[in-house]
Short mmCIF file of C-alpha atoms in Angstrom, two decimals:
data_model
loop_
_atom_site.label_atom_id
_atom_site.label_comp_id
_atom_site.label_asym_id
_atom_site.label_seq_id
_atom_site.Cartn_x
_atom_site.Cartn_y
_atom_site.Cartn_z
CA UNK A 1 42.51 16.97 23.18
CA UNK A 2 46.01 16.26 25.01
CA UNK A 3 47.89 18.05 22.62
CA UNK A 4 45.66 21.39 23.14
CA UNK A 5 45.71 21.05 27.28
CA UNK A 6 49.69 20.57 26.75
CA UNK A 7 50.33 23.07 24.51
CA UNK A 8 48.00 25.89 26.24
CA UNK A 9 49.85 25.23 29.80
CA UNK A 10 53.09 25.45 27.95
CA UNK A 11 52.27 29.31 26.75
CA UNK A 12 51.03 29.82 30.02
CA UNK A 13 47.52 30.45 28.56
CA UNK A 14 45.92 27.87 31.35
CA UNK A 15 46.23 27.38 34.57
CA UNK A 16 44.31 24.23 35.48
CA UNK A 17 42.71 21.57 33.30
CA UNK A 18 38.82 20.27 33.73
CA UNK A 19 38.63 16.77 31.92
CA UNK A 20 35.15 16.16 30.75
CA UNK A 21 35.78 12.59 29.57
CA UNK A 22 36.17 9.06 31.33
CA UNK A 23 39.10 8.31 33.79
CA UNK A 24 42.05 7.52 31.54
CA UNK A 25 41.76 10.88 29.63
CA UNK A 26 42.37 12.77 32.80
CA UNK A 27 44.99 10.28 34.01
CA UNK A 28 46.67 11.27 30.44
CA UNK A 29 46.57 14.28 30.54
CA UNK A 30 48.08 14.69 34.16
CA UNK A 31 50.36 12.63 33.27
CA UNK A 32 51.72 14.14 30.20
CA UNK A 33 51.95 17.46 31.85
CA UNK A 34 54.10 15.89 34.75
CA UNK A 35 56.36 14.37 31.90
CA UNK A 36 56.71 17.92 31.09
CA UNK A 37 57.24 19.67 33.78
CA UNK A 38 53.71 20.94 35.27
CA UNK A 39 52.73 19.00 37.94
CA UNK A 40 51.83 21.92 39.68
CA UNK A 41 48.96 22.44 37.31
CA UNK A 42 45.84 21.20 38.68
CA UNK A 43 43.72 18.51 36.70
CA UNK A 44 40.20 17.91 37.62
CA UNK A 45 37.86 15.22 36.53
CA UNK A 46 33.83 16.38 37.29
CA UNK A 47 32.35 13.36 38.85
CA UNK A 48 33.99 12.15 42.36
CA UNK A 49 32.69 8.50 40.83
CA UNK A 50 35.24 6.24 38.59
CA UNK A 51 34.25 6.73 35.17
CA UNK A 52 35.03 3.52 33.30
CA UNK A 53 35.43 2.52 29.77
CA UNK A 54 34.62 -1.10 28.39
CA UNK A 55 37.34 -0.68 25.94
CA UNK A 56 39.93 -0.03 28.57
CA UNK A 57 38.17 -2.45 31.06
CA UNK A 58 39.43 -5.14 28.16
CA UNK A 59 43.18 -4.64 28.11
CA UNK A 60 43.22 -4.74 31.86
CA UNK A 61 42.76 -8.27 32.47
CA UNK A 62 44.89 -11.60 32.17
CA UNK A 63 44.42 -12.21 28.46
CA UNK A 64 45.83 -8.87 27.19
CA UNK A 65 48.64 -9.71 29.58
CA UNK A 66 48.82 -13.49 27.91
CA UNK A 67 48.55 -11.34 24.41
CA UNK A 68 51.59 -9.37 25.29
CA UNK A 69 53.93 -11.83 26.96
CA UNK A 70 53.20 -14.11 23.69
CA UNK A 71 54.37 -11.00 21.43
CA UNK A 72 57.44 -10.55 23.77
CA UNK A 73 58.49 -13.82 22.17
CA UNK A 74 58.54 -12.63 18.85
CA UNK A 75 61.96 -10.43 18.24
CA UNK A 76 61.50 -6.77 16.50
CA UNK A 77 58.01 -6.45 18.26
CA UNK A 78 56.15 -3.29 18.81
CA UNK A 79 52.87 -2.96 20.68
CA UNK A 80 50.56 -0.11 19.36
CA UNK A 81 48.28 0.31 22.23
CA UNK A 82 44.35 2.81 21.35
CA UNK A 83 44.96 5.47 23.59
CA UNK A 84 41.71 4.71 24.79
CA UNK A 85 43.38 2.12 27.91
CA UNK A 86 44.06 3.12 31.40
CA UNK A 87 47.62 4.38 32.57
CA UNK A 88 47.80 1.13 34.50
CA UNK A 89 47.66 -0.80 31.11
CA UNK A 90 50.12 1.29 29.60
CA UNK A 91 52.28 0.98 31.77
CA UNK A 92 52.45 -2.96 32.21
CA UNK A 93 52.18 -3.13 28.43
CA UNK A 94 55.40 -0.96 28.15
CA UNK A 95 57.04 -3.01 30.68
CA UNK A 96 56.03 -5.84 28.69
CA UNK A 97 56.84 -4.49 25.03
CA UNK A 98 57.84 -1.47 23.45
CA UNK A 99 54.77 0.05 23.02
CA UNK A 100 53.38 3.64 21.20
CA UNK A 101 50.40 5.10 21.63
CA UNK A 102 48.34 6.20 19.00
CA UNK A 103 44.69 7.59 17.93
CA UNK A 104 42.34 6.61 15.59
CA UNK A 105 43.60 9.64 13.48
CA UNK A 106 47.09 8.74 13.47
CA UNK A 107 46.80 4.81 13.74
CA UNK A 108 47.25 3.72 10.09
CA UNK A 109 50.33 6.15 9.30
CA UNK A 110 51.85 4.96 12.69
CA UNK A 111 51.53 1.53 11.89
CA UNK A 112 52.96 1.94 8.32
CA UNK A 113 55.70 4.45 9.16
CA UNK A 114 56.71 1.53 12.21
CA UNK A 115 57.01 -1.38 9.00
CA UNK A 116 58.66 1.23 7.11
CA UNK A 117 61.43 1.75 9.47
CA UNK A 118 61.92 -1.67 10.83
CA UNK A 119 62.73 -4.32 8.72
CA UNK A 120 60.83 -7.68 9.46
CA UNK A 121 59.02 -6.04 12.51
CA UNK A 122 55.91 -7.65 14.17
CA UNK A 123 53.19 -5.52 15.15
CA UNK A 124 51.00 -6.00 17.85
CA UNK A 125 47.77 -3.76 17.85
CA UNK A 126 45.27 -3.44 21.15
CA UNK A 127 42.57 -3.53 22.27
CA UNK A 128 40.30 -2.93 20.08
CA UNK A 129 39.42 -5.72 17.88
CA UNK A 130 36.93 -3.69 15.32
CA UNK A 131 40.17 -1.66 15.05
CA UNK A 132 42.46 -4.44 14.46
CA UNK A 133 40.17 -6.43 12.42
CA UNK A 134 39.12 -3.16 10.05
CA UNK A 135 42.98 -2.42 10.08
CA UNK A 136 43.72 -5.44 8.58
CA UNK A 137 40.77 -5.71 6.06
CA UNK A 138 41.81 -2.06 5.24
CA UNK A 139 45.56 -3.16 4.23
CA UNK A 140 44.29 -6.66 2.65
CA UNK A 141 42.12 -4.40 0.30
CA UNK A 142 44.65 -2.35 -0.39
CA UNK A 143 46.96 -5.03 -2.10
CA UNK A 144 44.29 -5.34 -4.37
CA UNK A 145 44.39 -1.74 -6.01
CA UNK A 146 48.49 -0.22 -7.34
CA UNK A 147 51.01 1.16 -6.23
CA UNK A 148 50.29 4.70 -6.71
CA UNK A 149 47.47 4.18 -4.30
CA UNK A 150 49.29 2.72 -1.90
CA UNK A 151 51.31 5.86 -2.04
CA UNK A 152 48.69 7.73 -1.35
CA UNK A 153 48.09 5.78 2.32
CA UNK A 154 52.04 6.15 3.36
CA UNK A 155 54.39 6.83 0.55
CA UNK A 156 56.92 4.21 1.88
CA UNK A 157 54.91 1.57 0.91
CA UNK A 158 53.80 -0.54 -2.42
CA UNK A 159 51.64 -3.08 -3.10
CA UNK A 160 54.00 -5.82 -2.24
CA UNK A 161 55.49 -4.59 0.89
CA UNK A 162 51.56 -4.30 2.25
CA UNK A 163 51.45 -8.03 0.99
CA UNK A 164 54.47 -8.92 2.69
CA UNK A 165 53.76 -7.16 6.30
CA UNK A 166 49.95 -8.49 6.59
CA UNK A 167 51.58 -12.06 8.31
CA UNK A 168 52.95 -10.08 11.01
CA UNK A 169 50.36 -7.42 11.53
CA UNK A 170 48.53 -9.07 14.68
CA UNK A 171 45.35 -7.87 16.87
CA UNK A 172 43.64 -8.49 20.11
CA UNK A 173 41.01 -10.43 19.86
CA UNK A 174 38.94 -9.47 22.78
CA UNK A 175 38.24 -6.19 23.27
CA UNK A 176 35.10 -3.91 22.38
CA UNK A 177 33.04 -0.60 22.79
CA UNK A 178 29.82 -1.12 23.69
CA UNK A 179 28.86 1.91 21.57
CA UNK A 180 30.12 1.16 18.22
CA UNK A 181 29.09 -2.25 19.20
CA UNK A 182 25.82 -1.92 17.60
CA UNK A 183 26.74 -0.60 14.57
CA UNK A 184 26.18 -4.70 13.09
CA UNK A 185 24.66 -6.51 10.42
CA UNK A 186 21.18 -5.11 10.39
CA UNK A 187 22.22 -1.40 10.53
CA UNK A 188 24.18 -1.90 7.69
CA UNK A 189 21.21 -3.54 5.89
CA UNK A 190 19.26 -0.84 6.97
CA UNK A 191 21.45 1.93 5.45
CA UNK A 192 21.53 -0.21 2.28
CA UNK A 193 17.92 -0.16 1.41
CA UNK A 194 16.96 3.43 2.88
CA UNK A 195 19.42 4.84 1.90
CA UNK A 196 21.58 3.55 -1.50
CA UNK A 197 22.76 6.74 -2.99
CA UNK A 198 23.95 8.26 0.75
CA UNK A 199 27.74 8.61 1.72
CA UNK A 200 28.62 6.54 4.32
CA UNK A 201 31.07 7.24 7.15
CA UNK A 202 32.47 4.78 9.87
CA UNK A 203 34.54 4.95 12.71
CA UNK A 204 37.56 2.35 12.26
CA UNK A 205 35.50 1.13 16.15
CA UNK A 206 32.60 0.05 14.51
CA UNK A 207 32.47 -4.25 13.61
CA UNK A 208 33.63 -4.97 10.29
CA UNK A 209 30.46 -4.85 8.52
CA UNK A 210 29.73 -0.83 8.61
CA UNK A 211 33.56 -0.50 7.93
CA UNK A 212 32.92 -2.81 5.33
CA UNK A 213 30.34 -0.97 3.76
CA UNK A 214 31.73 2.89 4.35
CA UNK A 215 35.11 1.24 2.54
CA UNK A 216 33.18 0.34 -0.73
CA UNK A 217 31.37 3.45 -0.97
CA UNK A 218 35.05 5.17 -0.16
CA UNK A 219 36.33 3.43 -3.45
CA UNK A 220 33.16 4.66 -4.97
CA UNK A 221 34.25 8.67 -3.63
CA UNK A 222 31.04 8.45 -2.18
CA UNK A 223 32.65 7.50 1.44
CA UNK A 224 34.95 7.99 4.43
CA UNK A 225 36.79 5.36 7.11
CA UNK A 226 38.64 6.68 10.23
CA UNK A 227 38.89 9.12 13.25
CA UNK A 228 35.43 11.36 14.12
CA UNK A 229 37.83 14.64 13.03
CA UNK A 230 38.64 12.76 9.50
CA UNK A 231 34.43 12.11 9.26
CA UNK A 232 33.58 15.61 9.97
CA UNK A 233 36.14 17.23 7.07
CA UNK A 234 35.14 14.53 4.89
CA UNK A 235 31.51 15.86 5.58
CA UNK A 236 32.64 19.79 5.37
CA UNK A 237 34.54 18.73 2.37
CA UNK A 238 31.94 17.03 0.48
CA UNK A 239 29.39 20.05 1.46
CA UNK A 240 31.64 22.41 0.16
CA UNK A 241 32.48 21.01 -3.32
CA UNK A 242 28.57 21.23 -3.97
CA UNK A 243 28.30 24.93 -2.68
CA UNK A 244 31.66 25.68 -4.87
CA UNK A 245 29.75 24.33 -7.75
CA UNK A 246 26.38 26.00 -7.95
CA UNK A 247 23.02 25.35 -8.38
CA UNK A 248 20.44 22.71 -6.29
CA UNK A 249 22.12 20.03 -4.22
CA UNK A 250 20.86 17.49 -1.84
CA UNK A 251 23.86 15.35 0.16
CA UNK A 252 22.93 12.50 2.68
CA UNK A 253 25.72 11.22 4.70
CA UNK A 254 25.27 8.37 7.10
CA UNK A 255 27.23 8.10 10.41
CA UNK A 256 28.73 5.41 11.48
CA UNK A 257 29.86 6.47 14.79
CA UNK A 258 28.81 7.53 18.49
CA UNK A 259 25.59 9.45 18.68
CA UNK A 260 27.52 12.10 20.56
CA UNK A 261 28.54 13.31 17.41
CA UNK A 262 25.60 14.30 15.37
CA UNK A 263 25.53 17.50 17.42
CA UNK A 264 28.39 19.22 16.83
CA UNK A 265 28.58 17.80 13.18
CA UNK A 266 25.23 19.15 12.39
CA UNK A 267 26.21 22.47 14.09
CA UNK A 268 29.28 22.91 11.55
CA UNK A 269 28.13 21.94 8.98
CA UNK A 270 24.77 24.59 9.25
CA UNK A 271 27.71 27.41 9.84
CA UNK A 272 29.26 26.50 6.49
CA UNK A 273 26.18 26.39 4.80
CA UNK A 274 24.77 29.62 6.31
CA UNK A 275 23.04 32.07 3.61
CA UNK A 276 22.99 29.16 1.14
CA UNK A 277 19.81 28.24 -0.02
CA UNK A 278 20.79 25.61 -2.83
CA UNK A 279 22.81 22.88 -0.93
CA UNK A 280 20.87 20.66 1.61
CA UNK A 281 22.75 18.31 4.08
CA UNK A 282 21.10 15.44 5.87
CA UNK A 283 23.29 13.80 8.36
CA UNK A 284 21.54 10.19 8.98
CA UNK A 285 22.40 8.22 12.27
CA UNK A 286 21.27 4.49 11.28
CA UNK A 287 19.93 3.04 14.91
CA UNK A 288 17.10 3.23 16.92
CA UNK A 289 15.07 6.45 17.09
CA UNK A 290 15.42 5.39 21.12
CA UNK A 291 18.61 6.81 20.52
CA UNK A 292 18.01 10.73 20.67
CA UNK A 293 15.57 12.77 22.19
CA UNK A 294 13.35 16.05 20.73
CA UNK A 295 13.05 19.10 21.58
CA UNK A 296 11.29 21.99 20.46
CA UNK A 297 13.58 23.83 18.32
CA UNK A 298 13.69 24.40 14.76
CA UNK A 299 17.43 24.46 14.13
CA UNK A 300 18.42 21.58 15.63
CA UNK A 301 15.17 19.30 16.34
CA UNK A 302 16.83 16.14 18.00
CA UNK A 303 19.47 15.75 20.20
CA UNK A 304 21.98 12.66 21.08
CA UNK A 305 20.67 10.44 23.64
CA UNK A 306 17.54 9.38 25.14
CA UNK A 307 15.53 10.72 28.15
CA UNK A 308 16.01 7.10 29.67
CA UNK A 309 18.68 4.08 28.85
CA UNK A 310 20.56 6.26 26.39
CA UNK A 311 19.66 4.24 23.67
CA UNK A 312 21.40 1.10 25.10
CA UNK A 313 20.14 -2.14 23.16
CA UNK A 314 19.63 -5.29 25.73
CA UNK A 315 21.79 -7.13 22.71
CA UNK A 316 24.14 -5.39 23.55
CA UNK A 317 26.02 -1.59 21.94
CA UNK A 318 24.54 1.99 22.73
CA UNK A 319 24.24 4.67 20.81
CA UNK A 320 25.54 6.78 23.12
CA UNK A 321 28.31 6.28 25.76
CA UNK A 322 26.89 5.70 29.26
CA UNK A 323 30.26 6.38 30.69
CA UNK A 324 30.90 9.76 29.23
CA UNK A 325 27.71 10.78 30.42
CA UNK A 326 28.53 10.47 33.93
CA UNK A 327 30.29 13.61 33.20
CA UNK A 328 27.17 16.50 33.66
CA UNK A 329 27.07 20.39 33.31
CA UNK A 330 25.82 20.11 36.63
CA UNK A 331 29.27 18.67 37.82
CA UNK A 332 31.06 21.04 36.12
CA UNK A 333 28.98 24.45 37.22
CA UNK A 334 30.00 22.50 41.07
CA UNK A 335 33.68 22.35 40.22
CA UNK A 336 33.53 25.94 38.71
CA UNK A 337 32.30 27.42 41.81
CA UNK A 338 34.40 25.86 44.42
CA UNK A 339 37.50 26.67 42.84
CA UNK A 340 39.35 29.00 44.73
CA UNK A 341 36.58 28.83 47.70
CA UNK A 342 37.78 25.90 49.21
CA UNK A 343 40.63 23.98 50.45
CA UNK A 344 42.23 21.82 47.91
CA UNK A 345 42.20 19.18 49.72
CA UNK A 346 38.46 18.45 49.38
CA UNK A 347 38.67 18.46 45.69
CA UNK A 348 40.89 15.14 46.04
CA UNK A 349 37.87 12.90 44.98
CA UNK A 350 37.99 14.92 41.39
CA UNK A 351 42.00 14.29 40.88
CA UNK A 352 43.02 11.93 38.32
CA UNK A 353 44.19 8.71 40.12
CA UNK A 354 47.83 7.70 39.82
CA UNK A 355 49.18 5.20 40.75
CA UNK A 356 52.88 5.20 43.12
CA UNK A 357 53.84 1.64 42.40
CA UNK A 358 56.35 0.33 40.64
CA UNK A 359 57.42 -1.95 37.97
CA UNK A 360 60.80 -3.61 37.62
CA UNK A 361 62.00 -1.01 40.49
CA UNK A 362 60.87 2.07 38.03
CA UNK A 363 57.53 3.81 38.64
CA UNK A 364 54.81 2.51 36.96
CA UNK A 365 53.78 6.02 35.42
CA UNK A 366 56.87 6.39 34.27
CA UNK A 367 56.65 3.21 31.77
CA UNK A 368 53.16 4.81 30.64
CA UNK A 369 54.48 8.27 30.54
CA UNK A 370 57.18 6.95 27.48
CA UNK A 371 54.02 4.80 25.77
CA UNK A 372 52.41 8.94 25.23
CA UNK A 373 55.48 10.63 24.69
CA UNK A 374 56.41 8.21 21.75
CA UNK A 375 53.35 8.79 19.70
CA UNK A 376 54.03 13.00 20.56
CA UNK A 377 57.60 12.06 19.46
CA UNK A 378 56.28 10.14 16.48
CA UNK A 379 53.49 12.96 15.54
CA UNK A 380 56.61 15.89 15.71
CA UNK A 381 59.17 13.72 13.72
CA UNK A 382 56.95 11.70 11.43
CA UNK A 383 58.98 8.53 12.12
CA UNK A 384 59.54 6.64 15.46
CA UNK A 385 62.10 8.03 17.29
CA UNK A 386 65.75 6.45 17.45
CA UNK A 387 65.51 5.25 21.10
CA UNK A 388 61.95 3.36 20.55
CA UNK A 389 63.47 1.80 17.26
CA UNK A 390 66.75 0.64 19.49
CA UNK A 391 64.35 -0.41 21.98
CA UNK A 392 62.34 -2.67 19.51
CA UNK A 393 65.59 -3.82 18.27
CA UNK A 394 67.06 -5.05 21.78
CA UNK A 395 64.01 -5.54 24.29
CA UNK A 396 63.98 -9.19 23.36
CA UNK A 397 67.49 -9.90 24.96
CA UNK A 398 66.98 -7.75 28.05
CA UNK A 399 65.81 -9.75 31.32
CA UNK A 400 61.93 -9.21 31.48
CA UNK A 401 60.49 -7.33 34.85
CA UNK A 402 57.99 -8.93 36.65
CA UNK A 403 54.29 -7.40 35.70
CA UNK A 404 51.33 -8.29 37.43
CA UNK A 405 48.21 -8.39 35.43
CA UNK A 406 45.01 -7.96 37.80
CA UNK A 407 42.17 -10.98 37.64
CA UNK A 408 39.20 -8.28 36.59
CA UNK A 409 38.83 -4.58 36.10
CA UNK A 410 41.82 -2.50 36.96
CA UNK A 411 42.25 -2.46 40.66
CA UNK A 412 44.21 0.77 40.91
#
């Protein structure tokens, strides 16, 4: 992740970065190692293409704009923009509102630790509207339990002061992933008759009725929502507990997330259970066997993604991301072997793009840079940091630069 590339150029362990991942992952990352000094680090992306996201294509379009300059209105505002957006959407969103990025790991505790700290604050959360929408299901059915579970979420928090922030706790209403798209209403009937005694996992980006679902089985301990990292040790967890207690064991768990990830789940969870011949895992992806491919090998039979369409549904949602797979080995062996062998110059097509304009006579990357280095700010002090909090406090009463939304799909 970010935090890895940053941290292994700081130690002086790396001396360039390869992104394999869509556009605004490598604009991220160069951009948070200029904020830090490095911008003589090279940062390569594989494919010479743009590698889009139809998350990020979402927030960069009028509406989110509209979105924003409505939640300007509102005094003690704070936008809490998916890292998953373009630098180009950070930055007008910063210019816009005091904004923090976060994760899908992070996102609840950033959210609560932000109500926490401000009194009467108004979030905004973008783009992602499964997000938003399973972020405030997640903190309606939380009222409903006490306060020591509550505690257990953010320990700043009770049952009434969840009641109290959920009328100013607001999402975007118009943004999705065609991947988790497709995790609807017939999956989840799917995983209820097939499989009723399974534990079900979901991806806070899958539509509120697999979030839905993996939420009642969590109450039930038999079930995990949030980030792919939180799935996987929820996974490891639960595999372990049954090695830990002996004897015969059989474990289904069904995964509500990108195909992408049956692979390396499968993979650690056959190292933990190496040499044990009691406990027996079945990881369950609930969509179309379209979705993966076979091959001929006996430890790990299937693989994510089809040998045509990626598993794409004409409804709309894949299984797997179409984007991400622009980025191949093939690219990368390329890249590996003309570093060093040829002029840097011709390797401009693989550079992150950035862009040199500005906003409000400040350069653009520099609003985005301070949307990243609040969540790293946030992630070392466990609290938003004093300048975002005066910024939240003030921004209303400061004259508003001028920021130009574009009419379609980012133009820079």
């Amino acid at each position: 992740g970010i935090n890895a590339e940053y941290m292994g150029v700081e130690k002086g362990e790396v001396s360039r970065v390869v992104v394999l991942g869509v556009d605004f992952m490598s604009e991220n990352v160069r951009t948070l190692l200029n904020a830090a000094g490095h911008s003589t680090v090279p940062v390569y992306r594989v494919a010479s293409n743009e590698i889009g996201c139809s998350l990020a294509e979402a927030a960069s379009n009028p509406k989110y704009g509209e979105y924003l300059t409505r939640a300007r209105q509102q005094p003690k505002s704070l936008h809490v923009i998916y890292i998953n957006t373009s630098l180009p959407t950070k930055a007008r969103s910063h210019a816009t509102i005091p904004t923090i990025t976060c994760t899908s790991s992070n996102v609840v505790n950033t959210i609560l630790q932000a109500f926490a700290q401000v009194d009467g604050l108004h979030v905004w959360f973008g783009p992602d509207t499964y997000m938003g929408q399973n972020l405030y299901d997640l903190f309606t059915s939380i009222c409903n339990t006490d306060d020591e579970t509550v505690r257990e979420l953010h320990p700043m928090h009770t049952c009434e002061s969840i009641r109290n922030l959920l009328p100013r706790f607001h999402f975007f209403q118009d943004g999705k992933c065609v991947v988790h798209h497709m995790f609807r209403d017939d999956v989840v009937q799917e995983c209820k008759r097939s499989y009723p005694d399974a534990h079900i996992t979901a991806h806070f980006e899958v539509p509120g009725e697999m979030f839905a679902l993996a939420s009642e089985a969590k109450q039930r301990g038999l079930g995990v929502v949030g980030s792919t990292s939180q799935i996987l040790n929820y996974i490891l967890k639960k595999a372990k507990e049954a090695m830990d207690k002996g004897g015969p064991a059989s474990l289904q768990f069904v995964l509500g997330t990108e195909v992408g990830m049956v692979t390396p789940i499968v993979k650690k969870v056959q190292q933990q259970l190496a040499g044990n011949q009691d406990v027996q895992v079945e990881i369950i992806f609930p969509v179309s066997c379209d979705a993966i491919a076979a091959q001929d090998d006996a430890a790990l039979p299937v693989l994510p993604g089809a040998h045509g369409g990626e598993g794409c549904s004409p409804s709309g949602g894949c299984a797997t991301c179409p984007y991400m797979k622009m980025n191949t080995l093939e690219g990368l062996i390329d890249l590996a072997q003309k570093l060093d062998t040829v002029p840097e110059a011709t390797l401009a097509p693989l550079h992150p793009k950035i862009s040199t304009e500005t906003i409000g006579g400040q350069p653009a990357v520099e609003w985005a840079s301070q949307t990243i280095l609040n969540m790293r700010n946030f992630q070392k002090l466990g609290r938003l940091s004093d300048s975002l909090v005066e910024d939240i406090m003030t921004r209303h009463e400061k004259p508003a630069p001028v920021v130009s939304w574009p009419k379609a799909v980012d133009d820079w």
